[in-house]
Amino acid sequence: MLKPLKESFKLYTQNIEHILLLSVTVLFPFFLIQTVVVNHMYIRVSDTPFLFIGDFVNGFYMLLFSIITQIPFIQYALSDIEGEEQCLKKAYQAFLKYGFSVFVFALCYVLIVVTGMVLFIIPGMIAAVLLFLTPYMTVMSDKPVHHAWKTAFRLGKKKFFPLLLIILLTAFVEFLIGFVVMNSIASVTASYLAIVLGQCVLNMIAFPFIVIFTTFYVRKWHNELVFQAK
């Protein structure tokens, strides 16, 4: 794990301007939409026994948007690893090319995972792992989502536990960021806007690195799968 971590950090720091630009132009708009929608929902249920609906909506949008916004960072990392030029341009092109189809997939993915979680939790986790790599396979194989998900499913089965570990670590980092930011800012000010902006900034910094780190592993797994198929 140390080598991919070191390579991911090197890629991230050497291209920090481009990565932050992607964060501002891609991540921030989705984060803003999520914040507005979720806050509206919390306001509507704040005086009712149904506060859990606000939590559900927040989790739904968080998972949905995290899938979609991976695309440009996956492409940027791949372009850089393969020594291609105009990595930033290709990242935007990939987002425009695959964005809608991945969005449709993400809706189905979230519904499957949430349904599995509500019923028995374990089926939801299994579905989350088996289909998680679909955006990565879409970009790496340059195939439509309805073809790429099959490769993602095979790779998910083959690398189930390493992939589960990556997902759990990602979830833990996201939780830790939210917890630290909320408590740190709350100790200085009670401003909800300050807390939201703090979470936004840290997520815009941490999320791309997580995607880049995952891309290193997934690229290696995908190449092994292709080699075995020959």
JSON list of C-alpha atoms in Angstrom, two decimals:
[
{"chain": "A", "resi": 1, "resn": "MET", "atom": "CA", "xyz": [0.00, 0.00, 0.00]},
{"chain": "A", "resi": 2, "resn": "LEU", "atom": "CA", "xyz": [2.93, 2.37, 0.62]},
{"chain": "A", "resi": 3, "resn": "LYS", "atom": "CA", "xyz": [3.98, 2.57, -3.03]},
{"chain": "A", "resi": 4, "resn": "PRO", "atom": "CA", "xyz": [0.51, 3.52, -4.41]},
{"chain": "A", "resi": 5, "resn": "LEU", "atom": "CA", "xyz": [0.13, 5.95, -1.51]},
{"chain": "A", "resi": 6, "resn": "LYS", "atom": "CA", "xyz": [3.48, 7.56, -2.30]},
{"chain": "A", "resi": 7, "resn": "GLU", "atom": "CA", "xyz": [2.72, 7.72, -6.04]},
{"chain": "A", "resi": 8, "resn": "SER", "atom": "CA", "xyz": [-0.74, 9.16, -5.38]},
{"chain": "A", "resi": 9, "resn": "PHE", "atom": "CA", "xyz": [0.70, 11.84, -3.12]},
{"chain": "A", "resi": 10, "resn": "LYS", "atom": "CA", "xyz": [3.32, 12.72, -5.75]},
{"chain": "A", "resi": 11, "resn": "LEU", "atom": "CA", "xyz": [0.72, 12.99, -8.51]},
{"chain": "A", "resi": 12, "resn": "TYR", "atom": "CA", "xyz": [-1.55, 15.03, -6.25]},
{"chain": "A", "resi": 13, "resn": "THR", "atom": "CA", "xyz": [1.08, 17.54, -5.10]},
{"chain": "A", "resi": 14, "resn": "GLN", "atom": "CA", "xyz": [2.68, 17.98, -8.52]},
{"chain": "A", "resi": 15, "resn": "ASN", "atom": "CA", "xyz": [-0.69, 18.78, -10.10]},
{"chain": "A", "resi": 16, "resn": "ILE", "atom": "CA", "xyz": [-2.36, 20.53, -7.17]},
{"chain": "A", "resi": 17, "resn": "GLU", "atom": "CA", "xyz": [-3.43, 23.58, -9.25]},
{"chain": "A", "resi": 18, "resn": "HIS", "atom": "CA", "xyz": [-5.31, 21.46, -11.77]},
{"chain": "A", "resi": 19, "resn": "ILE", "atom": "CA", "xyz": [-6.83, 19.24, -9.10]},
{"chain": "A", "resi": 20, "resn": "LEU", "atom": "CA", "xyz": [-8.08, 22.18, -7.06]},
{"chain": "A", "resi": 21, "resn": "LEU", "atom": "CA", "xyz": [-9.51, 23.73, -10.23]},
{"chain": "A", "resi": 22, "resn": "LEU", "atom": "CA", "xyz": [-11.44, 20.51, -10.86]},
{"chain": "A", "resi": 23, "resn": "SER", "atom": "CA", "xyz": [-12.62, 20.57, -7.26]},
{"chain": "A", "resi": 24, "resn": "VAL", "atom": "CA", "xyz": [-13.89, 24.13, -7.54]},
{"chain": "A", "resi": 25, "resn": "THR", "atom": "CA", "xyz": [-15.60, 23.64, -10.90]},
{"chain": "A", "resi": 26, "resn": "VAL", "atom": "CA", "xyz": [-16.97, 20.12, -10.43]},
{"chain": "A", "resi": 27, "resn": "LEU", "atom": "CA", "xyz": [-17.14, 19.24, -6.74]},
{"chain": "A", "resi": 28, "resn": "PHE", "atom": "CA", "xyz": [-18.28, 22.60, -5.37]},
{"chain": "A", "resi": 29, "resn": "PRO", "atom": "CA", "xyz": [-21.46, 22.94, -7.50]},
{"chain": "A", "resi": 30, "resn": "PHE", "atom": "CA", "xyz": [-22.62, 19.47, -6.47]},
{"chain": "A", "resi": 31, "resn": "PHE", "atom": "CA", "xyz": [-21.80, 20.19, -2.83]},
{"chain": "A", "resi": 32, "resn": "LEU", "atom": "CA", "xyz": [-23.81, 23.41, -3.06]},
{"chain": "A", "resi": 33, "resn": "ILE", "atom": "CA", "xyz": [-26.82, 21.58, -4.50]},
{"chain": "A", "resi": 34, "resn": "GLN", "atom": "CA", "xyz": [-26.60, 18.94, -1.79]},
{"chain": "A", "resi": 35, "resn": "THR", "atom": "CA", "xyz": [-26.38, 21.56, 0.96]},
{"chain": "A", "resi": 36, "resn": "VAL", "atom": "CA", "xyz": [-29.39, 23.52, -0.30]},
{"chain": "A", "resi": 37, "resn": "VAL", "atom": "CA", "xyz": [-31.57, 20.43, -0.79]},
{"chain": "A", "resi": 38, "resn": "VAL", "atom": "CA", "xyz": [-30.61, 18.79, 2.50]},
{"chain": "A", "resi": 39, "resn": "ASN", "atom": "CA", "xyz": [-31.03, 21.99, 4.52]},
{"chain": "A", "resi": 40, "resn": "HIS", "atom": "CA", "xyz": [-34.48, 22.50, 3.01]},
{"chain": "A", "resi": 41, "resn": "MET", "atom": "CA", "xyz": [-35.41, 18.95, 3.97]},
{"chain": "A", "resi": 42, "resn": "TYR", "atom": "CA", "xyz": [-34.12, 19.34, 7.53]},
{"chain": "A", "resi": 43, "resn": "ILE", "atom": "CA", "xyz": [-36.13, 22.54, 7.93]},
{"chain": "A", "resi": 44, "resn": "ARG", "atom": "CA", "xyz": [-39.30, 20.79, 6.79]},
{"chain": "A", "resi": 45, "resn": "VAL", "atom": "CA", "xyz": [-38.90, 17.88, 9.23]},
{"chain": "A", "resi": 46, "resn": "SER", "atom": "CA", "xyz": [-37.28, 19.76, 12.14]},
{"chain": "A", "resi": 47, "resn": "ASP", "atom": "CA", "xyz": [-40.50, 19.96, 14.15]},
{"chain": "A", "resi": 48, "resn": "THR", "atom": "CA", "xyz": [-41.65, 16.43, 13.37]},
{"chain": "A", "resi": 49, "resn": "PRO", "atom": "CA", "xyz": [-40.68, 12.92, 14.54]},
{"chain": "A", "resi": 50, "resn": "PHE", "atom": "CA", "xyz": [-39.20, 12.30, 11.09]},
{"chain": "A", "resi": 51, "resn": "LEU", "atom": "CA", "xyz": [-35.76, 13.84, 11.42]},
{"chain": "A", "resi": 52, "resn": "PHE", "atom": "CA", "xyz": [-34.33, 10.60, 10.02]},
{"chain": "A", "resi": 53, "resn": "ILE", "atom": "CA", "xyz": [-35.71, 11.63, 6.62]},
{"chain": "A", "resi": 54, "resn": "GLY", "atom": "CA", "xyz": [-33.22, 14.49, 6.59]},
{"chain": "A", "resi": 55, "resn": "ASP", "atom": "CA", "xyz": [-30.39, 12.07, 7.36]},
{"chain": "A", "resi": 56, "resn": "PHE", "atom": "CA", "xyz": [-31.61, 9.75, 4.60]},
{"chain": "A", "resi": 57, "resn": "VAL", "atom": "CA", "xyz": [-31.73, 12.55, 2.03]},
{"chain": "A", "resi": 58, "resn": "ASN", "atom": "CA", "xyz": [-28.26, 13.71, 3.06]},
{"chain": "A", "resi": 59, "resn": "GLY", "atom": "CA", "xyz": [-26.81, 10.21, 2.71]},
{"chain": "A", "resi": 60, "resn": "PHE", "atom": "CA", "xyz": [-28.61, 9.71, -0.60]},
{"chain": "A", "resi": 61, "resn": "TYR", "atom": "CA", "xyz": [-27.21, 12.85, -2.20]},
{"chain": "A", "resi": 62, "resn": "MET", "atom": "CA", "xyz": [-23.76, 12.35, -0.69]},
{"chain": "A", "resi": 63, "resn": "LEU", "atom": "CA", "xyz": [-23.44, 8.88, -2.21]},
{"chain": "A", "resi": 64, "resn": "LEU", "atom": "CA", "xyz": [-25.02, 9.91, -5.50]},
{"chain": "A", "resi": 65, "resn": "PHE", "atom": "CA", "xyz": [-22.78, 12.92, -6.06]},
{"chain": "A", "resi": 66, "resn": "SER", "atom": "CA", "xyz": [-19.63, 11.17, -4.84]},
{"chain": "A", "resi": 67, "resn": "ILE", "atom": "CA", "xyz": [-20.04, 8.64, -7.67]},
{"chain": "A", "resi": 68, "resn": "ILE", "atom": "CA", "xyz": [-20.57, 11.24, -10.38]},
{"chain": "A", "resi": 69, "resn": "THR", "atom": "CA", "xyz": [-17.78, 13.59, -9.33]},
{"chain": "A", "resi": 70, "resn": "GLN", "atom": "CA", "xyz": [-15.16, 10.84, -9.39]},
{"chain": "A", "resi": 71, "resn": "ILE", "atom": "CA", "xyz": [-15.07, 10.87, -13.19]},
{"chain": "A", "resi": 72, "resn": "PRO", "atom": "CA", "xyz": [-12.77, 13.85, -13.91]},
{"chain": "A", "resi": 73, "resn": "PHE", "atom": "CA", "xyz": [-10.30, 12.84, -11.19]},
{"chain": "A", "resi": 74, "resn": "ILE", "atom": "CA", "xyz": [-10.16, 9.26, -12.48]},
{"chain": "A", "resi": 75, "resn": "GLN", "atom": "CA", "xyz": [-9.43, 10.51, -15.99]},
{"chain": "A", "resi": 76, "resn": "TYR", "atom": "CA", "xyz": [-6.88, 13.06, -14.80]},
{"chain": "A", "resi": 77, "resn": "ALA", "atom": "CA", "xyz": [-4.99, 10.42, -12.81]},
{"chain": "A", "resi": 78, "resn": "LEU", "atom": "CA", "xyz": [-5.04, 7.97, -15.73]},
{"chain": "A", "resi": 79, "resn": "SER", "atom": "CA", "xyz": [-3.83, 10.59, -18.20]},
{"chain": "A", "resi": 80, "resn": "ASP", "atom": "CA", "xyz": [-0.98, 11.59, -15.90]},
{"chain": "A", "resi": 81, "resn": "ILE", "atom": "CA", "xyz": [0.03, 8.00, -15.15]},
{"chain": "A", "resi": 82, "resn": "GLU", "atom": "CA", "xyz": [0.12, 7.18, -18.86]},
{"chain": "A", "resi": 83, "resn": "GLY", "atom": "CA", "xyz": [2.15, 10.28, -19.67]},
{"chain": "A", "resi": 84, "resn": "GLU", "atom": "CA", "xyz": [-0.52, 11.94, -21.79]},
{"chain": "A", "resi": 85, "resn": "GLU", "atom": "CA", "xyz": [-0.70, 15.67, -22.44]},
{"chain": "A", "resi": 86, "resn": "GLN", "atom": "CA", "xyz": [-3.59, 18.05, -21.65]},
{"chain": "A", "resi": 87, "resn": "CYS", "atom": "CA", "xyz": [-4.68, 16.03, -18.63]},
{"chain": "A", "resi": 88, "resn": "LEU", "atom": "CA", "xyz": [-6.99, 18.79, -17.41]},
{"chain": "A", "resi": 89, "resn": "LYS", "atom": "CA", "xyz": [-8.76, 19.10, -20.76]},
{"chain": "A", "resi": 90, "resn": "LYS", "atom": "CA", "xyz": [-9.26, 15.33, -20.94]},
{"chain": "A", "resi": 91, "resn": "ALA", "atom": "CA", "xyz": [-10.65, 15.31, -17.39]},
{"chain": "A", "resi": 92, "resn": "TYR", "atom": "CA", "xyz": [-13.37, 17.80, -18.36]},
{"chain": "A", "resi": 93, "resn": "GLN", "atom": "CA", "xyz": [-14.05, 15.94, -21.60]},
{"chain": "A", "resi": 94, "resn": "ALA", "atom": "CA", "xyz": [-14.50, 12.68, -19.68]},
{"chain": "A", "resi": 95, "resn": "PHE", "atom": "CA", "xyz": [-16.93, 14.35, -17.29]},
{"chain": "A", "resi": 96, "resn": "LEU", "atom": "CA", "xyz": [-19.00, 15.68, -20.19]},
{"chain": "A", "resi": 97, "resn": "LYS", "atom": "CA", "xyz": [-18.81, 12.38, -22.06]},
{"chain": "A", "resi": 98, "resn": "TYR", "atom": "CA", "xyz": [-19.69, 10.00, -19.24]},
{"chain": "A", "resi": 99, "resn": "GLY", "atom": "CA", "xyz": [-21.44, 12.30, -16.77]},
{"chain": "A", "resi": 100, "resn": "PHE", "atom": "CA", "xyz": [-25.07, 11.65, -17.72]},
{"chain": "A", "resi": 101, "resn": "SER", "atom": "CA", "xyz": [-24.76, 7.88, -18.11]},
{"chain": "A", "resi": 102, "resn": "VAL", "atom": "CA", "xyz": [-22.88, 7.59, -14.82]},
{"chain": "A", "resi": 103, "resn": "PHE", "atom": "CA", "xyz": [-25.56, 9.78, -13.20]},
{"chain": "A", "resi": 104, "resn": "VAL", "atom": "CA", "xyz": [-28.26, 7.32, -14.33]},
{"chain": "A", "resi": 105, "resn": "PHE", "atom": "CA", "xyz": [-26.16, 4.43, -13.06]},
{"chain": "A", "resi": 106, "resn": "ALA", "atom": "CA", "xyz": [-25.54, 6.26, -9.78]},
{"chain": "A", "resi": 107, "resn": "LEU", "atom": "CA", "xyz": [-29.30, 6.63, -9.20]},
{"chain": "A", "resi": 108, "resn": "CYS", "atom": "CA", "xyz": [-29.79, 2.88, -9.65]},
{"chain": "A", "resi": 109, "resn": "TYR", "atom": "CA", "xyz": [-26.68, 2.14, -7.57]},
{"chain": "A", "resi": 110, "resn": "VAL", "atom": "CA", "xyz": [-27.80, 4.28, -4.65]},
{"chain": "A", "resi": 111, "resn": "LEU", "atom": "CA", "xyz": [-31.32, 2.81, -4.70]},
{"chain": "A", "resi": 112, "resn": "ILE", "atom": "CA", "xyz": [-29.92, -0.74, -4.70]},
{"chain": "A", "resi": 113, "resn": "VAL", "atom": "CA", "xyz": [-27.46, 0.00, -1.89]},
{"chain": "A", "resi": 114, "resn": "VAL", "atom": "CA", "xyz": [-29.97, 1.89, 0.23]},
{"chain": "A", "resi": 115, "resn": "THR", "atom": "CA", "xyz": [-32.61, -0.81, -0.23]},
{"chain": "A", "resi": 116, "resn": "GLY", "atom": "CA", "xyz": [-30.08, -3.46, 0.78]},
{"chain": "A", "resi": 117, "resn": "MET", "atom": "CA", "xyz": [-29.03, -1.41, 3.81]},
{"chain": "A", "resi": 118, "resn": "VAL", "atom": "CA", "xyz": [-32.61, -0.87, 4.95]},
{"chain": "A", "resi": 119, "resn": "LEU", "atom": "CA", "xyz": [-33.44, -4.56, 4.67]},
{"chain": "A", "resi": 120, "resn": "PHE", "atom": "CA", "xyz": [-30.42, -6.34, 6.09]},
{"chain": "A", "resi": 121, "resn": "ILE", "atom": "CA", "xyz": [-27.34, -4.05, 5.84]},
{"chain": "A", "resi": 122, "resn": "ILE", "atom": "CA", "xyz": [-25.07, -6.85, 4.53]},
{"chain": "A", "resi": 123, "resn": "PRO", "atom": "CA", "xyz": [-26.77, -7.06, 1.07]},
{"chain": "A", "resi": 124, "resn": "GLY", "atom": "CA", "xyz": [-26.35, -3.30, 0.81]},
{"chain": "A", "resi": 125, "resn": "MET", "atom": "CA", "xyz": [-22.64, -3.51, 1.57]},
{"chain": "A", "resi": 126, "resn": "ILE", "atom": "CA", "xyz": [-22.17, -6.34, -0.93]},
{"chain": "A", "resi": 127, "resn": "ALA", "atom": "CA", "xyz": [-23.95, -4.38, -3.66]},
{"chain": "A", "resi": 128, "resn": "ALA", "atom": "CA", "xyz": [-21.91, -1.29, -2.79]},
{"chain": "A", "resi": 129, "resn": "VAL", "atom": "CA", "xyz": [-18.65, -3.20, -3.27]},
{"chain": "A", "resi": 130, "resn": "LEU", "atom": "CA", "xyz": [-19.59, -5.24, -6.37]},
{"chain": "A", "resi": 131, "resn": "LEU", "atom": "CA", "xyz": [-20.75, -2.22, -8.38]},
{"chain": "A", "resi": 132, "resn": "PHE", "atom": "CA", "xyz": [-18.49, 0.45, -6.91]},
{"chain": "A", "resi": 133, "resn": "LEU", "atom": "CA", "xyz": [-15.91, 0.31, -9.71]},
{"chain": "A", "resi": 134, "resn": "THR", "atom": "CA", "xyz": [-18.37, 1.03, -12.53]},
{"chain": "A", "resi": 135, "resn": "PRO", "atom": "CA", "xyz": [-17.27, 4.69, -13.00]},
{"chain": "A", "resi": 136, "resn": "TYR", "atom": "CA", "xyz": [-13.63, 3.56, -13.01]},
{"chain": "A", "resi": 137, "resn": "MET", "atom": "CA", "xyz": [-14.28, 0.85, -15.60]},
{"chain": "A", "resi": 138, "resn": "THR", "atom": "CA", "xyz": [-16.31, 3.27, -17.71]},
{"chain": "A", "resi": 139, "resn": "VAL", "atom": "CA", "xyz": [-13.38, 5.67, -17.93]},
{"chain": "A", "resi": 140, "resn": "MET", "atom": "CA", "xyz": [-10.61, 3.08, -18.15]},
{"chain": "A", "resi": 141, "resn": "SER", "atom": "CA", "xyz": [-12.23, 0.91, -20.81]},
{"chain": "A", "resi": 142, "resn": "ASP", "atom": "CA", "xyz": [-13.91, 3.82, -22.63]},
{"chain": "A", "resi": 143, "resn": "LYS", "atom": "CA", "xyz": [-17.12, 1.81, -22.81]},
{"chain": "A", "resi": 144, "resn": "PRO", "atom": "CA", "xyz": [-20.75, 2.71, -22.03]},
{"chain": "A", "resi": 145, "resn": "VAL", "atom": "CA", "xyz": [-21.89, 2.14, -18.47]},
{"chain": "A", "resi": 146, "resn": "HIS", "atom": "CA", "xyz": [-24.15, -0.76, -19.47]},
{"chain": "A", "resi": 147, "resn": "HIS", "atom": "CA", "xyz": [-21.03, -2.61, -20.63]},
{"chain": "A", "resi": 148, "resn": "ALA", "atom": "CA", "xyz": [-18.57, -1.32, -18.03]},
{"chain": "A", "resi": 149, "resn": "TRP", "atom": "CA", "xyz": [-20.61, -2.44, -15.03]},
{"chain": "A", "resi": 150, "resn": "LYS", "atom": "CA", "xyz": [-20.10, -6.09, -16.00]},
{"chain": "A", "resi": 151, "resn": "THR", "atom": "CA", "xyz": [-16.33, -5.69, -15.82]},
{"chain": "A", "resi": 152, "resn": "ALA", "atom": "CA", "xyz": [-16.73, -3.76, -12.56]},
{"chain": "A", "resi": 153, "resn": "PHE", "atom": "CA", "xyz": [-18.82, -6.60, -11.16]},
{"chain": "A", "resi": 154, "resn": "ARG", "atom": "CA", "xyz": [-16.20, -9.24, -12.08]},
{"chain": "A", "resi": 155, "resn": "LEU", "atom": "CA", "xyz": [-13.42, -7.13, -10.63]},
{"chain": "A", "resi": 156, "resn": "GLY", "atom": "CA", "xyz": [-15.52, -6.43, -7.54]},
{"chain": "A", "resi": 157, "resn": "LYS", "atom": "CA", "xyz": [-15.91, -10.15, -6.92]},
{"chain": "A", "resi": 158, "resn": "LYS", "atom": "CA", "xyz": [-12.23, -10.82, -7.51]},
{"chain": "A", "resi": 159, "resn": "LYS", "atom": "CA", "xyz": [-11.00, -7.97, -5.27]},
{"chain": "A", "resi": 160, "resn": "PHE", "atom": "CA", "xyz": [-13.94, -7.87, -2.86]},
{"chain": "A", "resi": 161, "resn": "PHE", "atom": "CA", "xyz": [-12.08, -7.50, 0.43]},
{"chain": "A", "resi": 162, "resn": "PRO", "atom": "CA", "xyz": [-9.38, -5.04, -0.72]},
{"chain": "A", "resi": 163, "resn": "LEU", "atom": "CA", "xyz": [-12.14, -2.97, -2.30]},
{"chain": "A", "resi": 164, "resn": "LEU", "atom": "CA", "xyz": [-14.26, -3.18, 0.84]},
{"chain": "A", "resi": 165, "resn": "LEU", "atom": "CA", "xyz": [-11.28, -1.92, 2.83]},
{"chain": "A", "resi": 166, "resn": "ILE", "atom": "CA", "xyz": [-10.85, 1.05, 0.48]},
{"chain": "A", "resi": 167, "resn": "ILE", "atom": "CA", "xyz": [-14.56, 1.92, 0.75]},
{"chain": "A", "resi": 168, "resn": "LEU", "atom": "CA", "xyz": [-14.51, 1.67, 4.54]},
{"chain": "A", "resi": 169, "resn": "LEU", "atom": "CA", "xyz": [-11.37, 3.79, 4.77]},
{"chain": "A", "resi": 170, "resn": "THR", "atom": "CA", "xyz": [-12.94, 6.38, 2.46]},
{"chain": "A", "resi": 171, "resn": "ALA", "atom": "CA", "xyz": [-16.10, 6.46, 4.58]},
{"chain": "A", "resi": 172, "resn": "PHE", "atom": "CA", "xyz": [-14.01, 6.77, 7.74]},
{"chain": "A", "resi": 173, "resn": "VAL", "atom": "CA", "xyz": [-11.98, 9.66, 6.31]},
{"chain": "A", "resi": 174, "resn": "GLU", "atom": "CA", "xyz": [-15.18, 11.45, 5.24]},
{"chain": "A", "resi": 175, "resn": "PHE", "atom": "CA", "xyz": [-16.66, 10.95, 8.71]},
{"chain": "A", "resi": 176, "resn": "LEU", "atom": "CA", "xyz": [-13.45, 12.08, 10.40]},
{"chain": "A", "resi": 177, "resn": "ILE", "atom": "CA", "xyz": [-13.26, 15.22, 8.27]},
{"chain": "A", "resi": 178, "resn": "GLY", "atom": "CA", "xyz": [-16.85, 16.11, 9.11]},
{"chain": "A", "resi": 179, "resn": "PHE", "atom": "CA", "xyz": [-16.36, 15.41, 12.81]},
{"chain": "A", "resi": 180, "resn": "VAL", "atom": "CA", "xyz": [-13.11, 17.35, 13.14]},
{"chain": "A", "resi": 181, "resn": "VAL", "atom": "CA", "xyz": [-14.32, 20.33, 11.14]},
{"chain": "A", "resi": 182, "resn": "MET", "atom": "CA", "xyz": [-17.64, 20.55, 12.93]},
{"chain": "A", "resi": 183, "resn": "ASN", "atom": "CA", "xyz": [-16.10, 20.42, 16.39]},
{"chain": "A", "resi": 184, "resn": "SER", "atom": "CA", "xyz": [-13.16, 22.69, 15.56]},
{"chain": "A", "resi": 185, "resn": "ILE", "atom": "CA", "xyz": [-15.26, 25.43, 14.01]},
{"chain": "A", "resi": 186, "resn": "ALA", "atom": "CA", "xyz": [-18.04, 25.04, 16.59]},
{"chain": "A", "resi": 187, "resn": "SER", "atom": "CA", "xyz": [-15.48, 25.76, 19.32]},
{"chain": "A", "resi": 188, "resn": "VAL", "atom": "CA", "xyz": [-14.80, 29.13, 17.67]},
{"chain": "A", "resi": 189, "resn": "THR", "atom": "CA", "xyz": [-18.17, 30.14, 16.24]},
{"chain": "A", "resi": 190, "resn": "ALA", "atom": "CA", "xyz": [-21.72, 28.85, 16.16]},
{"chain": "A", "resi": 191, "resn": "SER", "atom": "CA", "xyz": [-22.13, 29.91, 12.53]},
{"chain": "A", "resi": 192, "resn": "TYR", "atom": "CA", "xyz": [-23.62, 27.08, 10.50]},
{"chain": "A", "resi": 193, "resn": "LEU", "atom": "CA", "xyz": [-22.28, 28.67, 7.32]},
{"chain": "A", "resi": 194, "resn": "ALA", "atom": "CA", "xyz": [-18.72, 28.52, 8.68]},
{"chain": "A", "resi": 195, "resn": "ILE", "atom": "CA", "xyz": [-19.13, 24.81, 9.50]},
{"chain": "A", "resi": 196, "resn": "VAL", "atom": "CA", "xyz": [-20.55, 24.03, 6.04]},
{"chain": "A", "resi": 197, "resn": "LEU", "atom": "CA", "xyz": [-17.80, 25.97, 4.25]},
{"chain": "A", "resi": 198, "resn": "GLY", "atom": "CA", "xyz": [-15.14, 24.28, 6.37]},
{"chain": "A", "resi": 199, "resn": "GLN", "atom": "CA", "xyz": [-16.46, 20.84, 5.47]},
{"chain": "A", "resi": 200, "resn": "CYS", "atom": "CA", "xyz": [-16.68, 21.86, 1.83]},
{"chain": "A", "resi": 201, "resn": "VAL", "atom": "CA", "xyz": [-13.08, 23.05, 1.66]},
{"chain": "A", "resi": 202, "resn": "LEU", "atom": "CA", "xyz": [-11.65, 19.95, 3.35]},
{"chain": "A", "resi": 203, "resn": "ASN", "atom": "CA", "xyz": [-13.72, 17.64, 1.17]},
{"chain": "A", "resi": 204, "resn": "MET", "atom": "CA", "xyz": [-12.54, 19.47, -1.94]},
{"chain": "A", "resi": 205, "resn": "ILE", "atom": "CA", "xyz": [-8.98, 18.77, -0.80]},
{"chain": "A", "resi": 206, "resn": "ALA", "atom": "CA", "xyz": [-9.37, 15.19, 0.47]},
{"chain": "A", "resi": 207, "resn": "PHE", "atom": "CA", "xyz": [-11.85, 13.69, -2.03]},
{"chain": "A", "resi": 208, "resn": "PRO", "atom": "CA", "xyz": [-9.61, 14.04, -5.13]},
{"chain": "A", "resi": 209, "resn": "PHE", "atom": "CA", "xyz": [-6.71, 12.37, -3.32]},
{"chain": "A", "resi": 210, "resn": "ILE", "atom": "CA", "xyz": [-8.90, 9.42, -2.34]},
{"chain": "A", "resi": 211, "resn": "VAL", "atom": "CA", "xyz": [-10.06, 8.98, -5.95]},
{"chain": "A", "resi": 212, "resn": "ILE", "atom": "CA", "xyz": [-6.50, 9.23, -7.28]},
{"chain": "A", "resi": 213, "resn": "PHE", "atom": "CA", "xyz": [-5.28, 6.69, -4.72]},
{"chain": "A", "resi": 214, "resn": "THR", "atom": "CA", "xyz": [-8.11, 4.31, -5.66]},
{"chain": "A", "resi": 215, "resn": "THR", "atom": "CA", "xyz": [-7.36, 4.81, -9.37]},
{"chain": "A", "resi": 216, "resn": "PHE", "atom": "CA", "xyz": [-3.80, 3.52, -8.91]},
{"chain": "A", "resi": 217, "resn": "TYR", "atom": "CA", "xyz": [-5.12, 0.27, -7.44]},
{"chain": "A", "resi": 218, "resn": "VAL", "atom": "CA", "xyz": [-8.00, -0.14, -9.87]},
{"chain": "A", "resi": 219, "resn": "ARG", "atom": "CA", "xyz": [-5.76, 0.43, -12.89]},
{"chain": "A", "resi": 220, "resn": "LYS", "atom": "CA", "xyz": [-3.41, -2.30, -11.66]},
{"chain": "A", "resi": 221, "resn": "TRP", "atom": "CA", "xyz": [-6.34, -4.70, -11.05]},
{"chain": "A", "resi": 222, "resn": "HIS", "atom": "CA", "xyz": [-7.87, -3.93, -14.44]},
{"chain": "A", "resi": 223, "resn": "ASN", "atom": "CA", "xyz": [-4.59, -4.55, -16.26]},
{"chain": "A", "resi": 224, "resn": "GLU", "atom": "CA", "xyz": [-4.26, -7.90, -14.46]},
{"chain": "A", "resi": 225, "resn": "LEU", "atom": "CA", "xyz": [-7.82, -8.81, -15.49]},
{"chain": "A", "resi": 226, "resn": "VAL", "atom": "CA", "xyz": [-7.14, -7.91, -19.11]},
{"chain": "A", "resi": 227, "resn": "PHE", "atom": "CA", "xyz": [-3.86, -9.89, -19.08]},
{"chain": "A", "resi": 228, "resn": "GLN", "atom": "CA", "xyz": [-5.60, -12.98, -17.65]},
{"chain": "A", "resi": 229, "resn": "ALA", "atom": "CA", "xyz": [-8.30, -12.77, -20.30]},
{"chain": "A", "resi": 230, "resn": "LYS", "atom": "CA", "xyz": [-5.75, -13.02, -23.11]}
]
